Amino acid sequence: MRYANTKKVLVTGGAGFLGSHLCEKILDQGHEVLCVDNFFTGTRRNIAHLIDNPRFEMMRHDITFPLYVEVDEIYNLACPASPVHYQFDPVQTTKTSVVGAINMLGLAKRVKAKVFQASTSEVYGDPEVHPQPEEYWGRVNPIGFRSCYDEGKRCAETLFFDYYRQHKLPIKVVRIFNTYGPRMHPNDGRVVSNFIVQALKGSDLTIYGDGSQTRSFCYVDDLIDGFLALMETGPEITGPINIGNPGEFTMLQLAELIIEMTNSSSKIVTRPLPPDDPRQRRPDISKAKALLGWEPTVPLRAGLSRTINYFDHYIRN
């Protein structure tokens, strides 16, 4: 039975790292979840604990094809988000961001649903402004190896705001900064999962460049709370809004911390910096604080401890 205040919520990319945590939180709120994923990077393991929940439904589907369902809200998270995965099939990555956005926006328009777009800090490229506010237009190479993801997400934002202006569609756009936590893909090439897996296995930790480039790391629970806070706002708040942790660390600092926390004998080795790799990345979260009352609460060391425990269990099993 569905109660009057129960929503049917579609989460695309719902079997992925972020999507699975979002599905979990929405179910905890008492709503129904339709999880859609093509399992390119998502895994059944991420949602196995949700399958028996009567308010959870799983559908295998690629959002580059239209989807005909009846829902009240849509969270569009579908897209490979790490360079290893989005560069594997760059044309499909662009199609997922652009055609997928068109399909989700079309669905939202038909069923009159509020629709959420998971955008990215990659829209800022290799920034000349630091930290990055939402008003900054970015510095992106349109023809580089990362462009399929960067420009695909930028185009998706364009589509969302054109649907908002042209069709009065209620939209919410979040720009996600580096996020980590349990259920990250162990082979996705992202720095936190890379370092933890390497340290647990006693392998060398690979740093690209001299390790002085910086990132800001947000624990997944904080990020999902930011998603939900934005979705609950009125129609006048559309975003884009940065969601991330403004604490800034160099790659070298992160590697040393993970070696210490895992009590690993791993060494740090360097490799050439990949093309168009941003030198620094840190969110200005003033808007999130002012409009959503949101800011991250989980310190890096505490979040890493939970993530290390997850990967330690994952590797052993």
XYZ file of C-alpha atoms in Angstrom, residues 18-210:
193
model
C 26.452 7.166 -4.922
C 23.177 5.786 -6.261
C 23.064 2.848 -3.852
C 23.553 5.146 -0.851
C 20.834 7.463 -2.182
C 18.393 4.561 -2.673
C 19.065 3.481 0.907
C 18.392 6.967 2.336
C 15.165 7.414 0.331
C 13.886 4.032 1.544
C 14.766 5.060 5.115
C 12.453 8.048 4.631
C 9.564 5.672 3.868
C 9.345 6.241 0.120
C 9.347 3.800 -2.805
C 12.426 3.538 -5.010
C 12.712 2.464 -8.626
C 16.437 1.813 -9.137
C 17.523 1.897 -12.792
C 21.018 0.845 -13.872
C 22.695 -0.762 -16.906
C 25.427 -2.238 -14.654
C 28.319 -0.782 -16.636
C 29.924 0.435 -13.397
C 27.147 -0.279 -10.891
C 26.974 -3.713 -9.250
C 24.269 -5.900 -7.756
C 26.471 -6.228 -4.684
C 25.831 -2.537 -3.894
C 22.067 -3.048 -3.675
C 21.873 -6.687 -2.528
C 20.768 -5.608 0.955
C 17.841 -3.657 -0.538
C 16.376 -6.330 -2.826
C 14.003 -7.807 -0.226
C 12.576 -4.415 0.717
C 9.000 -4.334 -0.663
C 9.371 -0.637 -1.493
C 12.459 -1.244 -3.667
C 12.322 -2.194 -7.334
C 15.282 -2.840 -9.653
C 15.181 -2.331 -13.425
C 18.048 -3.017 -15.838
C 17.931 -0.202 -18.384
C 20.231 2.180 -20.256
C 18.931 5.758 -20.083
C 20.192 6.541 -23.588
C 16.899 4.799 -24.491
C 13.554 6.306 -23.413
C 12.014 5.096 -20.177
C 8.252 4.976 -19.644
C 7.387 4.792 -15.943
C 5.193 6.681 -13.488
C 7.171 8.438 -10.745
C 6.964 11.526 -8.528
C 10.657 12.472 -8.420
C 13.720 11.671 -10.511
C 17.375 11.641 -9.464
C 19.588 11.360 -12.553
C 22.923 9.888 -11.420
C 23.588 7.617 -14.417
C 27.050 8.147 -15.917
C 30.487 6.600 -15.364
C 32.327 9.102 -13.168
C 35.967 7.995 -13.076
C 38.465 8.539 -15.921
C 39.132 4.785 -16.248
C 35.460 4.127 -16.942
C 34.337 7.224 -18.816
C 37.320 7.058 -21.187
C 36.656 3.361 -21.951
C 33.838 4.353 -24.329
C 33.905 8.150 -24.583
C 31.118 8.352 -27.174
C 28.795 6.365 -24.927
C 29.798 8.578 -21.980
C 28.700 11.695 -23.876
C 25.489 9.965 -24.969
C 24.723 8.979 -21.381
C 25.127 12.582 -20.191
C 23.346 14.279 -23.096
C 20.799 11.817 -24.508
C 20.224 10.439 -21.015
C 19.463 13.941 -19.736
C 17.031 14.532 -22.626
C 15.235 11.267 -21.836
C 14.983 11.995 -18.107
C 13.838 15.556 -18.718
C 11.237 14.289 -21.191
C 9.992 11.785 -18.627
C 9.855 14.465 -15.925
C 7.896 16.745 -18.227
C 5.387 13.989 -19.068
C 4.720 12.909 -15.473
C 5.197 16.401 -13.977
C 8.017 15.221 -11.699
C 10.750 17.207 -9.983
C 14.070 16.185 -11.563
C 17.577 16.245 -10.084
C 20.816 16.268 -12.073
C 24.053 14.972 -10.587
C 26.560 17.283 -12.239
C 30.220 17.541 -11.333
C 33.062 19.810 -10.318
C 34.630 18.726 -13.621
C 32.522 21.446 -15.274
C 35.130 23.859 -13.825
C 37.954 22.021 -15.627
C 41.451 23.068 -14.553
C 40.273 26.171 -12.695
C 41.847 29.620 -12.654
C 39.596 30.622 -9.713
C 40.109 29.011 -6.305
C 38.007 27.878 -4.514
C 35.385 27.438 -7.220
C 32.064 29.301 -6.805
C 29.021 28.349 -8.878
C 29.310 31.612 -10.840
C 32.678 30.528 -12.300
C 32.257 29.308 -15.896
C 35.286 27.056 -15.860
C 38.345 26.338 -17.978
C 37.678 23.138 -19.914
C 39.472 21.615 -22.897
C 36.622 20.737 -25.316
C 38.666 18.185 -27.314
C 40.763 16.432 -24.654
C 40.623 12.940 -23.189
C 38.393 14.105 -20.325
C 36.048 16.113 -22.552
C 33.485 13.329 -23.013
C 32.695 13.635 -19.307
C 33.382 17.343 -18.701
C 31.511 18.645 -21.735
C 28.801 15.991 -21.486
C 27.953 17.192 -17.980
C 28.134 20.841 -19.044
C 25.674 20.142 -21.865
C 23.389 18.275 -19.461
C 23.278 21.382 -17.249
C 22.372 23.450 -20.327
C 19.497 21.099 -21.126
C 18.192 21.195 -17.549
C 18.088 24.983 -17.490
C 16.517 25.181 -20.954
C 13.758 22.812 -19.835
C 13.338 24.961 -16.728
C 13.022 28.161 -18.764
C 11.074 26.764 -21.710
C 8.785 24.249 -19.976
C 8.760 25.530 -16.345
C 10.082 22.143 -15.253
C 11.110 21.968 -11.571
C 14.841 21.159 -11.629
C 17.651 20.716 -9.099
C 21.311 20.685 -10.172
C 24.192 19.692 -7.895
C 27.897 19.925 -8.732
C 29.597 17.043 -6.936
C 33.173 17.374 -5.720
C 35.414 14.385 -4.932
C 33.435 11.907 -2.842
C 34.556 8.713 -1.155
C 33.189 5.973 1.076
C 32.029 2.356 1.157
C 30.889 0.844 -2.172
C 33.381 2.755 -4.286
C 34.466 0.569 -7.199
C 37.872 -0.910 -6.282
C 39.218 -0.523 -9.834
C 37.772 2.822 -10.839
C 41.064 4.703 -10.766
C 39.918 7.287 -8.221
C 42.577 8.372 -5.823
C 40.999 7.304 -2.507
C 40.058 3.801 -3.653
C 43.375 3.422 -5.517
C 45.453 4.360 -2.472
C 43.444 2.232 -0.032
C 43.498 -0.903 -2.202
C 47.216 -0.454 -2.931
C 48.003 0.076 0.757
C 45.965 -2.927 1.915
C 47.721 -5.141 -0.640
C 51.164 -3.751 0.250
C 51.629 -2.417 -3.289
C 53.278 0.894 -4.176
C 50.956 3.906 -3.956
C 50.932 5.642 -7.326
C 51.008 9.437 -7.369
C 50.718 11.272 -10.673
C 52.959 14.324 -10.983
C 54.806 15.487 -7.877
